[in-house]
Structure formats: C-alpha cells, structure tokens
PDB file of C-alpha atoms in Angstrom:
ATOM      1  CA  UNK A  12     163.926 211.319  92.854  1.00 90.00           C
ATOM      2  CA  UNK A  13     160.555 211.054  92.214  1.00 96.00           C
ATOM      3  CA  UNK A  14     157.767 213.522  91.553  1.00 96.00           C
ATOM      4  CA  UNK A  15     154.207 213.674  91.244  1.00 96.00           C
ATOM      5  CA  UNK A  16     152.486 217.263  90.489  1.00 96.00           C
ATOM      6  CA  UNK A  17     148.344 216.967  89.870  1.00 96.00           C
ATOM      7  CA  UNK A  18     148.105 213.375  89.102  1.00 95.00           C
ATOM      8  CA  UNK A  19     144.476 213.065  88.089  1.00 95.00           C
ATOM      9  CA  UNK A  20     142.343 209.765  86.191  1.00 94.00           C
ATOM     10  CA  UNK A  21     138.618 209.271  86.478  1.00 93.00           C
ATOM     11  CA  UNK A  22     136.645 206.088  85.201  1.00 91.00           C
ATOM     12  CA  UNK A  23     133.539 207.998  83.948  1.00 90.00           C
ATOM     13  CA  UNK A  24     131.884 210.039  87.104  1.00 89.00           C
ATOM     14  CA  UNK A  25     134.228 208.038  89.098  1.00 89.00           C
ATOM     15  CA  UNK A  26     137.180 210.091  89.999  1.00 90.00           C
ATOM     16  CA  UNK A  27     140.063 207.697  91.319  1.00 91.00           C
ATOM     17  CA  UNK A  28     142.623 209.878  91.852  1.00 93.00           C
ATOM     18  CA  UNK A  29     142.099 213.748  92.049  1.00 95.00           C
ATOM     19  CA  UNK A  30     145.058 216.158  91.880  1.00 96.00           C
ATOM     20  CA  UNK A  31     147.449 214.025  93.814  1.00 96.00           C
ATOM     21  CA  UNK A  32     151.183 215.339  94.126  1.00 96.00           C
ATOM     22  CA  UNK A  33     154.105 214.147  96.222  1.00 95.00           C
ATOM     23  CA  UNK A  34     157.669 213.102  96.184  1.00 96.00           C
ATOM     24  CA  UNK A  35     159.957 210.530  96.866  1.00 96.00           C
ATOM     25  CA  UNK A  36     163.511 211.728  97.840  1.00 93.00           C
ATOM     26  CA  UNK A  37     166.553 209.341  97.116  1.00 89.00           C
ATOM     27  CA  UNK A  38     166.969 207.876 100.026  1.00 93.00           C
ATOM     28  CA  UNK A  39     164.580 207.422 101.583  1.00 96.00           C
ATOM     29  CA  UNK A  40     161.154 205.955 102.493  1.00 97.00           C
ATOM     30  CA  UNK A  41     157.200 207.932 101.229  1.00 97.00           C
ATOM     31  CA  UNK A  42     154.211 205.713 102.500  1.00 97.00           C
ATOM     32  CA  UNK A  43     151.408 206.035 100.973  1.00 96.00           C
ATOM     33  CA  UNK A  44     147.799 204.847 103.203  1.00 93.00           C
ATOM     34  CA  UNK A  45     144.304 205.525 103.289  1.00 90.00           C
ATOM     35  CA  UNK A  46     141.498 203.151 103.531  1.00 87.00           C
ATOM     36  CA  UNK A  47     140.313 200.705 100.787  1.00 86.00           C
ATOM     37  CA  UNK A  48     139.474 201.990  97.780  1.00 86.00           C
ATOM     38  CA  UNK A  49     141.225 205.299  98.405  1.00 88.00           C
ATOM     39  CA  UNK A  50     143.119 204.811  94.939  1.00 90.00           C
ATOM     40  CA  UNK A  51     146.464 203.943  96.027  1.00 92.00           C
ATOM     41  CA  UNK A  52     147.052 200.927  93.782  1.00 91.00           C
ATOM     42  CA  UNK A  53     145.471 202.894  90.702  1.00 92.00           C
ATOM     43  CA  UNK A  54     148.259 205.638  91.582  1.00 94.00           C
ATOM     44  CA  UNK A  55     151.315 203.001  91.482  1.00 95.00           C
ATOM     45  CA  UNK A  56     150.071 201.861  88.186  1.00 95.00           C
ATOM     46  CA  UNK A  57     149.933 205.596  87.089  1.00 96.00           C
ATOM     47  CA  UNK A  58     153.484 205.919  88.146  1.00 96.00           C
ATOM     48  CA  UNK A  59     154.421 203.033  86.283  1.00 95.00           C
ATOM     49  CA  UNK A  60     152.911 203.880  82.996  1.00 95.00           C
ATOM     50  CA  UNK A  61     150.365 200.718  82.822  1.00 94.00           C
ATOM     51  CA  UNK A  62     147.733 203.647  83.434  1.00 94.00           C
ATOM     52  CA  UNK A  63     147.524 206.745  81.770  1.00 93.00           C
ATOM     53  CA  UNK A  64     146.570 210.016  83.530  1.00 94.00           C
ATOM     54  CA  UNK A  65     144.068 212.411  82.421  1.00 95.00           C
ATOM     55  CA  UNK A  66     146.104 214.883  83.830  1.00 96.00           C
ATOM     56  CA  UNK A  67     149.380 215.624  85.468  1.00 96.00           C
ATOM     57  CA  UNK A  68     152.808 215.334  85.259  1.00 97.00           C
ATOM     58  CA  UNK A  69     155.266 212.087  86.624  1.00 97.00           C
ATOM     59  CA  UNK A  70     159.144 213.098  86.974  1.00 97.00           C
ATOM     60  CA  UNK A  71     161.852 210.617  87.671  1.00 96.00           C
ATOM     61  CA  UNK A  72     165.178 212.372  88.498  1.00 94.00           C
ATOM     62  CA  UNK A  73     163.758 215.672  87.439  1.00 94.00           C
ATOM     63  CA  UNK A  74     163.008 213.835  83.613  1.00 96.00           C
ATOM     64  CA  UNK A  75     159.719 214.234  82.682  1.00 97.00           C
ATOM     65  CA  UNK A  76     158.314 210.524  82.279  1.00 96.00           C
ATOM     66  CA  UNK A  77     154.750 210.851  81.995  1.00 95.00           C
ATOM     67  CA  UNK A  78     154.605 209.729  78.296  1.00 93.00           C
ATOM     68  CA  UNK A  79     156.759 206.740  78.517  1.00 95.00           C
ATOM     69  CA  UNK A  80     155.878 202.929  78.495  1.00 95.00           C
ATOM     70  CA  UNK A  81     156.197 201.126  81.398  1.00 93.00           C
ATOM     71  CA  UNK A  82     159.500 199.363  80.280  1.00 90.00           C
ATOM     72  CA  UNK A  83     161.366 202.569  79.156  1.00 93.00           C
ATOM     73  CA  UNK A  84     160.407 203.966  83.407  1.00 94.00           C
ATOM     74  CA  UNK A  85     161.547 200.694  83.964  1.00 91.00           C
ATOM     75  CA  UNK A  86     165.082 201.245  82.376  1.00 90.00           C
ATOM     76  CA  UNK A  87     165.445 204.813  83.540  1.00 93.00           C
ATOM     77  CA  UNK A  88     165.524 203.478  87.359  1.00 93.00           C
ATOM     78  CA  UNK A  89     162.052 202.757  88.013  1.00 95.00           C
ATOM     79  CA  UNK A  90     160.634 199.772  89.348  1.00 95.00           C
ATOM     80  CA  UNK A  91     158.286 198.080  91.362  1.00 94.00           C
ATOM     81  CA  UNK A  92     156.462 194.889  93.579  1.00 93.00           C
ATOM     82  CA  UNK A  93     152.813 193.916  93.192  1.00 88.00           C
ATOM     83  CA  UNK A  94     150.365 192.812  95.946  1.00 81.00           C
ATOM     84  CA  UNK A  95     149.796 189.556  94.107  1.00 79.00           C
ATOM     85  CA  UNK A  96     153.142 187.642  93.921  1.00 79.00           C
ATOM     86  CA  UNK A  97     154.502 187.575  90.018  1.00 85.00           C
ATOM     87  CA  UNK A  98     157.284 185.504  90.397  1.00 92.00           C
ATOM     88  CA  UNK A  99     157.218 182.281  87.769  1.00 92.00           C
ATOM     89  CA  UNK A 100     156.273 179.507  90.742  1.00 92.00           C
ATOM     90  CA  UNK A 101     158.758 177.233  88.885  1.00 93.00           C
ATOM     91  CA  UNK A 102     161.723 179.081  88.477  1.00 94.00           C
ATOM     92  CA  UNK A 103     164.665 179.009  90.782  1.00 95.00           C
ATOM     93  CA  UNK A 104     164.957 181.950  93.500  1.00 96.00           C
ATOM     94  CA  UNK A 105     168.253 182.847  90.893  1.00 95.00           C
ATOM     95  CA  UNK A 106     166.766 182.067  87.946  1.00 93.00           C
ATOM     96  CA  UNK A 107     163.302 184.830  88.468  1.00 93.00           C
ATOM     97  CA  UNK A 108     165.895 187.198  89.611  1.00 94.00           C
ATOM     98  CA  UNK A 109     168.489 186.310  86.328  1.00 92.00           C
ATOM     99  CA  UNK A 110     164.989 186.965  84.517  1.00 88.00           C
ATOM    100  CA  UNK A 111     164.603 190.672  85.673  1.00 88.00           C
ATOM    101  CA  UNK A 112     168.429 191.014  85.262  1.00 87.00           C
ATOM    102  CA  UNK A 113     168.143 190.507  81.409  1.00 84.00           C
ATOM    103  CA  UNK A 114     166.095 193.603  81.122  1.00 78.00           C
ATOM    104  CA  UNK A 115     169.271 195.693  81.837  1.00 73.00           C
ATOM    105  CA  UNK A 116     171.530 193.464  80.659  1.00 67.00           C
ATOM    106  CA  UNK A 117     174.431 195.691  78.464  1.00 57.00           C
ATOM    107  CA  UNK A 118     174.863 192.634  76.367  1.00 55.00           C
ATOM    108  CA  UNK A 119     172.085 190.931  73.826  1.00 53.00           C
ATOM    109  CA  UNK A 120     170.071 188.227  75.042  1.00 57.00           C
ATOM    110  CA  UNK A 121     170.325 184.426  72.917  1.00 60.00           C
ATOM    111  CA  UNK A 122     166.604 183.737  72.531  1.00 58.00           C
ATOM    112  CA  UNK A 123     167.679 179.768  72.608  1.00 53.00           C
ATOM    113  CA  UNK A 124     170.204 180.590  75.064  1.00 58.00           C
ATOM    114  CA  UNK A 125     169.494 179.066  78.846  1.00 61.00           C
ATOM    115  CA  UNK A 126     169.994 182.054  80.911  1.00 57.00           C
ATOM    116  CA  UNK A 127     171.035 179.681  84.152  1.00 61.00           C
ATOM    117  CA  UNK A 128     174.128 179.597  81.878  1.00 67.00           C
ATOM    118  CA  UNK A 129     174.545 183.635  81.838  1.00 76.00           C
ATOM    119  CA  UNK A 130     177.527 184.120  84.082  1.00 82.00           C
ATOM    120  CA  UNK A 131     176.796 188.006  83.968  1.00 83.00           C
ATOM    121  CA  UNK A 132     172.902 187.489  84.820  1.00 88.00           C
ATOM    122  CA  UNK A 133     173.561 184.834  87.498  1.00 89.00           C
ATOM    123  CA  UNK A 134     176.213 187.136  89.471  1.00 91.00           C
ATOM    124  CA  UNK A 135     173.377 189.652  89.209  1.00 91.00           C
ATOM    125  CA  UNK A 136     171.400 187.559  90.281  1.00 94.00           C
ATOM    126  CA  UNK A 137     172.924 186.559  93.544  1.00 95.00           C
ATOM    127  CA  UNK A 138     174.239 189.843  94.258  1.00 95.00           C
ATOM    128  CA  UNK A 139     170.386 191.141  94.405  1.00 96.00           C
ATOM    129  CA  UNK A 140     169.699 187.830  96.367  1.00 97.00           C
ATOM    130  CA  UNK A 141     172.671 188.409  98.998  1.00 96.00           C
ATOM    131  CA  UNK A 142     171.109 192.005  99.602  1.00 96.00           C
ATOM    132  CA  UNK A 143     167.469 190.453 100.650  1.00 96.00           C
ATOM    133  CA  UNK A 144     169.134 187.656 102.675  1.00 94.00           C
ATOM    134  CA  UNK A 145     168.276 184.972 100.329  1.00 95.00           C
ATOM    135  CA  UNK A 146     171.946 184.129  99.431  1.00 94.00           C
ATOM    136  CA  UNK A 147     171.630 180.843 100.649  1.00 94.00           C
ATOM    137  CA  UNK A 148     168.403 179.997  98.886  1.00 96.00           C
ATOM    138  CA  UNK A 149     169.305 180.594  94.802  1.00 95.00           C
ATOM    139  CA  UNK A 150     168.878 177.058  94.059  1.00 95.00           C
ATOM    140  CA  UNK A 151     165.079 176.661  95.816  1.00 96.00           C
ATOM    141  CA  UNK A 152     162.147 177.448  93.752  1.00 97.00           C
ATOM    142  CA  UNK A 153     159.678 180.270  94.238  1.00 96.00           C
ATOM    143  CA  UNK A 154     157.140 177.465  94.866  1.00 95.00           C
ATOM    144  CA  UNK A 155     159.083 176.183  98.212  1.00 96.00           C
ATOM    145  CA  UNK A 156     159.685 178.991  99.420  1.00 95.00           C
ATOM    146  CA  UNK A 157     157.789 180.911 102.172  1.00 94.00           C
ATOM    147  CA  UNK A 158     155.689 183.632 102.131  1.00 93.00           C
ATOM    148  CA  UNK A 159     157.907 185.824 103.951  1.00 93.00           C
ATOM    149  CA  UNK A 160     161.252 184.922 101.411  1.00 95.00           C
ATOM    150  CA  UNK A 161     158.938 185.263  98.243  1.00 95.00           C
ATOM    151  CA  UNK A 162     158.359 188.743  98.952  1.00 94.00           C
ATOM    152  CA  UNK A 163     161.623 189.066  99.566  1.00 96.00           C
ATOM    153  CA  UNK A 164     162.784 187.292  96.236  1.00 96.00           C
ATOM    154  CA  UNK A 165     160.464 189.938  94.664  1.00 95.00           C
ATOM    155  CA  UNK A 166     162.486 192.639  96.265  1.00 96.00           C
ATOM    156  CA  UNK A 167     165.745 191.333  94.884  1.00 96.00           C
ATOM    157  CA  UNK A 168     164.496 190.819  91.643  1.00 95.00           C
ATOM    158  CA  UNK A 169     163.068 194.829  92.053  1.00 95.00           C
ATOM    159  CA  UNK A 170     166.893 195.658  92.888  1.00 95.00           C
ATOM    160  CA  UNK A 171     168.207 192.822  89.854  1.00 93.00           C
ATOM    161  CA  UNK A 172     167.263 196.464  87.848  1.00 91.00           C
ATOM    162  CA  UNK A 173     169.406 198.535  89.288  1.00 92.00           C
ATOM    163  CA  UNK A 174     166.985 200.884  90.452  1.00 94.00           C
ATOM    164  CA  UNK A 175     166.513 204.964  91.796  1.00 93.00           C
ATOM    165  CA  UNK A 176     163.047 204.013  93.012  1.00 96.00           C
ATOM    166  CA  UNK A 177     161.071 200.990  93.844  1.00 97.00           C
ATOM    167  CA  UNK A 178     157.265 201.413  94.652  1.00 97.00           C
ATOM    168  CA  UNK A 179     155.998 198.759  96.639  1.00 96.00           C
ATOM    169  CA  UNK A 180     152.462 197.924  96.865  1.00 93.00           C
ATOM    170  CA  UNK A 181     151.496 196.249 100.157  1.00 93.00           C
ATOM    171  CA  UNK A 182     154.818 194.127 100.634  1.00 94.00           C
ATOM    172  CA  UNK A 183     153.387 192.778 104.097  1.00 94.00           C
ATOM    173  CA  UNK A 184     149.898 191.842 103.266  1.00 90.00           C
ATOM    174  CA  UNK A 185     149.233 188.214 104.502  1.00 88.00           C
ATOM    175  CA  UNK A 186     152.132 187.999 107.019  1.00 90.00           C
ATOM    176  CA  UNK A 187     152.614 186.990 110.427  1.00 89.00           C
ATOM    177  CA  UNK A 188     154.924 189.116 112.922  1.00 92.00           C
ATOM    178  CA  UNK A 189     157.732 187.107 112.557  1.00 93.00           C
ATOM    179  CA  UNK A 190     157.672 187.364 108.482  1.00 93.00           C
ATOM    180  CA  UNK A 191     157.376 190.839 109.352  1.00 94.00           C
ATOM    181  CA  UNK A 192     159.727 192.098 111.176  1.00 95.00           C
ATOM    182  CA  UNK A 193     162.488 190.670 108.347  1.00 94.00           C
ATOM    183  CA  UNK A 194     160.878 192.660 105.599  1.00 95.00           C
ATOM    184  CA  UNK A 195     160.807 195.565 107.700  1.00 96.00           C
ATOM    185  CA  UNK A 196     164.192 195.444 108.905  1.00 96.00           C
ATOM    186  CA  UNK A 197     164.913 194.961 105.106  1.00 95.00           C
ATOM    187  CA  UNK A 198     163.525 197.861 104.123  1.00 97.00           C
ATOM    188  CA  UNK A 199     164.740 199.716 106.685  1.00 97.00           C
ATOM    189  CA  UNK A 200     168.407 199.036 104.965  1.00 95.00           C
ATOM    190  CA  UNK A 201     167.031 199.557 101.488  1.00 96.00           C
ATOM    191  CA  UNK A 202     165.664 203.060 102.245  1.00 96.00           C
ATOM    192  CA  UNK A 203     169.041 204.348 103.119  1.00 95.00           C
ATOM    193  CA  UNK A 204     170.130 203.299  99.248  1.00 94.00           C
ATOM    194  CA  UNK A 205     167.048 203.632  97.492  1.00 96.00           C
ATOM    195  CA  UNK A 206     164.074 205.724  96.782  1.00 96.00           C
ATOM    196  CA  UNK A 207     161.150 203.565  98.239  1.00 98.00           C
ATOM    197  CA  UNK A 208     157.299 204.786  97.906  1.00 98.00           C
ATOM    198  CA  UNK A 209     155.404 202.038 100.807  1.00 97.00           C
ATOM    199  CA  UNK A 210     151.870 201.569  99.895  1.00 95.00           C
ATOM    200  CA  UNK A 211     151.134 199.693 103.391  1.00 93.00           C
ATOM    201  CA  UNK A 212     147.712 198.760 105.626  1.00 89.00           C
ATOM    202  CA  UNK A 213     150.452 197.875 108.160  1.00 91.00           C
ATOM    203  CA  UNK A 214     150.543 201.141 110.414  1.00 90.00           C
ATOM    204  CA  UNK A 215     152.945 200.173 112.781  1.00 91.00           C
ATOM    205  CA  UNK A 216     155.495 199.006 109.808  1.00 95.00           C
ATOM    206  CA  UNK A 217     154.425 202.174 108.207  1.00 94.00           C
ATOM    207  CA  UNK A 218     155.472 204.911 111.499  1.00 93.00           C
ATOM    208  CA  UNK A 219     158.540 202.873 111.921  1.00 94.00           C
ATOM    209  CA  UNK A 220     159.755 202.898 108.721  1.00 97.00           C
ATOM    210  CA  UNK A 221     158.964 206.275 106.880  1.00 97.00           C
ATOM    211  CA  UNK A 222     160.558 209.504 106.405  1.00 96.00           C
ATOM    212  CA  UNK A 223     157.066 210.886 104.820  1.00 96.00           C
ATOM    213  CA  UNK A 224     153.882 210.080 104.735  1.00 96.00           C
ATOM    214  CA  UNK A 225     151.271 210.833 102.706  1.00 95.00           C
ATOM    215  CA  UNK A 226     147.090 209.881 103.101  1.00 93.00           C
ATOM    216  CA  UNK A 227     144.510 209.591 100.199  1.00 92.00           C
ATOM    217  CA  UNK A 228     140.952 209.283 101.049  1.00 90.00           C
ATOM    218  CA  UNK A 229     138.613 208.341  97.994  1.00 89.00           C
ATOM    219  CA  UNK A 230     141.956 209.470  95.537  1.00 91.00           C
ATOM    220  CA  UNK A 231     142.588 213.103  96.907  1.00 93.00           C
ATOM    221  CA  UNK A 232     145.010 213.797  99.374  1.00 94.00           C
ATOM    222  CA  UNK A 233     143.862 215.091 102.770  1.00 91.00           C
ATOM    223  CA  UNK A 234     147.616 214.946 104.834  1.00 92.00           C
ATOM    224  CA  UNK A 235     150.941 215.119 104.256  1.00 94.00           C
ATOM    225  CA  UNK A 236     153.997 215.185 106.723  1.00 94.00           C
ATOM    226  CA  UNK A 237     156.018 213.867 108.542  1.00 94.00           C
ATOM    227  CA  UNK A 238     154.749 210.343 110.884  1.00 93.00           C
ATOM    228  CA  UNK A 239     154.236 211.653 114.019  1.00 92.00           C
ATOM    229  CA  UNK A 240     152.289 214.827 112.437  1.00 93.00           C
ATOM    230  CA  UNK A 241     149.813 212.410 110.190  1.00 92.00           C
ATOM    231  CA  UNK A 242     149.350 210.339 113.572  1.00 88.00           C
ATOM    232  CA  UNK A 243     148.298 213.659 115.129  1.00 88.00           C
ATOM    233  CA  UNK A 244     146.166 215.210 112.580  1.00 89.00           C
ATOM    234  CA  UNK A 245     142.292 214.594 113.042  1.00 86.00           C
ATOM    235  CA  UNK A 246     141.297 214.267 109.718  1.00 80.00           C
ATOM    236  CA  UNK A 247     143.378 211.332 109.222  1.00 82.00           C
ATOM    237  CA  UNK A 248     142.310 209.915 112.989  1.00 80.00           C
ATOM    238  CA  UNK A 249     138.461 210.268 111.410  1.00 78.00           C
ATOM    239  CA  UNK A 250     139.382 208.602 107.934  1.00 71.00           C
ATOM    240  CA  UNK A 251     141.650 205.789 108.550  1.00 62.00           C
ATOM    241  CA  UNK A 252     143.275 205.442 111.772  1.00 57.00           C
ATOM    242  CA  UNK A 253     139.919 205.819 113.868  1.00 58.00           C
ATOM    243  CA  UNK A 254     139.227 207.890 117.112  1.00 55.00           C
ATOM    244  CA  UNK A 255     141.578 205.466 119.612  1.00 52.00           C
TER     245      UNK A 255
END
C-alpha cells in the first residue's frame, strides 16, 4: 500500500534521513523505532508531504505521490495522528471527527452552515467513533475527555477519511498500562483493515502488534524484519534495545 524507495533530506551537514526505504502492506501493521533523534518523525512528515525530500520516491497504492501536497495524499487514502494532540479542545468528540469528515465529503460544504447540522458528516462521524469505542461519548468534548479516549478520538477522526494508510506517530506516549492496553487492542483490530505504519518507544506494544519492523539509527536504516528477528539482531540490541 505504501512504499518508500531512497527517502533522503539533510538540514545542511545534517543528514536526517539517509536512503530510507520500506513498505507498508494493506493490512497490516510496519513499526518504525530507533532511539531519539533517529529521524522517525522527520520521515512521517516526508510521507505526508509537509516535508520535501531531497531525494527519493513515496508511492501510495503503487501511484507515485512524492510531488503532491499534503491534502491531495490526504484524499488519495493517506492519513495520519501526531504526537501532540490536534484535536480543537472545544469541539465535541462528533463534532472534531464531523470536521475531518468534511474533507471527503462528496457534497459542498456551506461556509455559514453549522456542520453539527450535517446529517451525512455526523453519521460519519459516529460511525468512525463506534469503531474506536467512543460511541457513547459523541456529545463530550475533547477537553473532558481522557488521555487514553483523546487518542482514540484522533484515531476515529484518522478513519472519518476513509483511509488505505494511517501513520501514527507515538499513539501511546504519556499513557499508563491500563490506557494502553485499549489502544493496543484497537490497533490490533485496525491493522487487519488498514495499512498502519507505528512509530512507537513502546517495545512491548510494538512486538505485539507488528507484522514488520523496521529500525533507524541517526536516519539510516540498520534492520529490517520480521519482530522476533529485529529482537535478535545485535546491532539493534547495541542501538536501541540495549545488551539485556
């Protein structure tokens, strides 16, 4: 589904990401680690289009991509959740997701319209909210929610585009186990529909959940495979895991 061949972008003598390639198949679930600073968060915004390349090619669905702005990727099936929550703090659970819904929505938006009035966005809406378990939580707003369900309503609003491939950066960063073990499970149901590329610190969610793995260390890739080989190899023991 997705398909990275020589990704490369350097910030002056500072190489971020050198020659990186991988794929994501559809379904299924790519996690991408390394250590701080390795470049993984530069990468998602290469695959997005908010950060051009110097070289390299990005294909979604065998369509080359690597030109396009981040909302036409976006439209073709590509989208995405940040490590810093961007959901609008005052907005209802439905009404963030009805927001992302009315970037594929097949009719034209009323600028003075209230979209809370939508019937198309709002089924959208709570179909996307149903699939992350936050059915029962469309009238609460992002600002009472928990951590846990805010990630979550990110998610759903991530699906509210009726995506091929969702690229999640860090989805479990600042939760306890209990918060946890939802997402996971979660995901662990979206990766048999989707196309998911896990950028994770979390390396027990990470060997539980992926199909492939790939590691960057200071933006080059030094394993790929599947989990239980990358847990083996000793380079990636050395780099990231550590010796125990």
């Amino acid at each position: 589904m997705l398909e990275v061949q020589g990704l490369c972008k350097s910030f002056g003598a500072l190489a971020v990401t050198r020659d990186v390639s991988l794929r994501v198949s559809e379904p299924g679930l790519h996690a991408l680690i390394g250590p701080n600073g390795a470049g993984k968060t530069t990468l998602i915004h290469q695959l997005m289009g908010t950060l051009r390349p110097d070289a390299g090619v990005v294909r979604l669905g065998g369509r080359d991509i690597s030109g396009l702005a981040p909302h036409r990727r976006a439209r073709l099936g590509l989208a995405r959740t940040f490590q810093i929550s961007q959901l609008v703090a005052g907005f209802t659970a439905r009404e963030n997701v009805a927001l992302a819904a009315q970037a594929r929505a097949a009719h034209p938006v009323r600028p003075w319209g209230r979209a809370t009035h939508d019937a198309v966005l709002n089924e959208a809406a709570d179909a996307a909210l149903e699939a992350v378990g936050l059915g029962g939580r469309a009238h609460i707003r992002a600002s009472a929610l928990s951590h846990g369900e805010r990630r979550a309503l990110e998610l759903a609003s991530a699906l509210a585009l009726k995506p091929r491939c969702i690229l999640l950066d860090e989805p479990l960063a600042g939760m306890g186990h209990e918060e946890a073990a939802v997402i996971i499970a979660l995901l662990a149901r979206l990766k048999c529909e989707y196309g998911l590329l896990l950028v994770e610190h979390d390396m027990d969610a990470v060997f539980q959940l992926a199909d492939e793995v790939t590691v960057l260390v200071a933006g080059q890739v030094v394993a790929h495979g599947s989990p239980g080989a990358v847990r083996a190899d000793p380079a990636v023991r050395l780099a990231y895991l550590g010796d125990e």
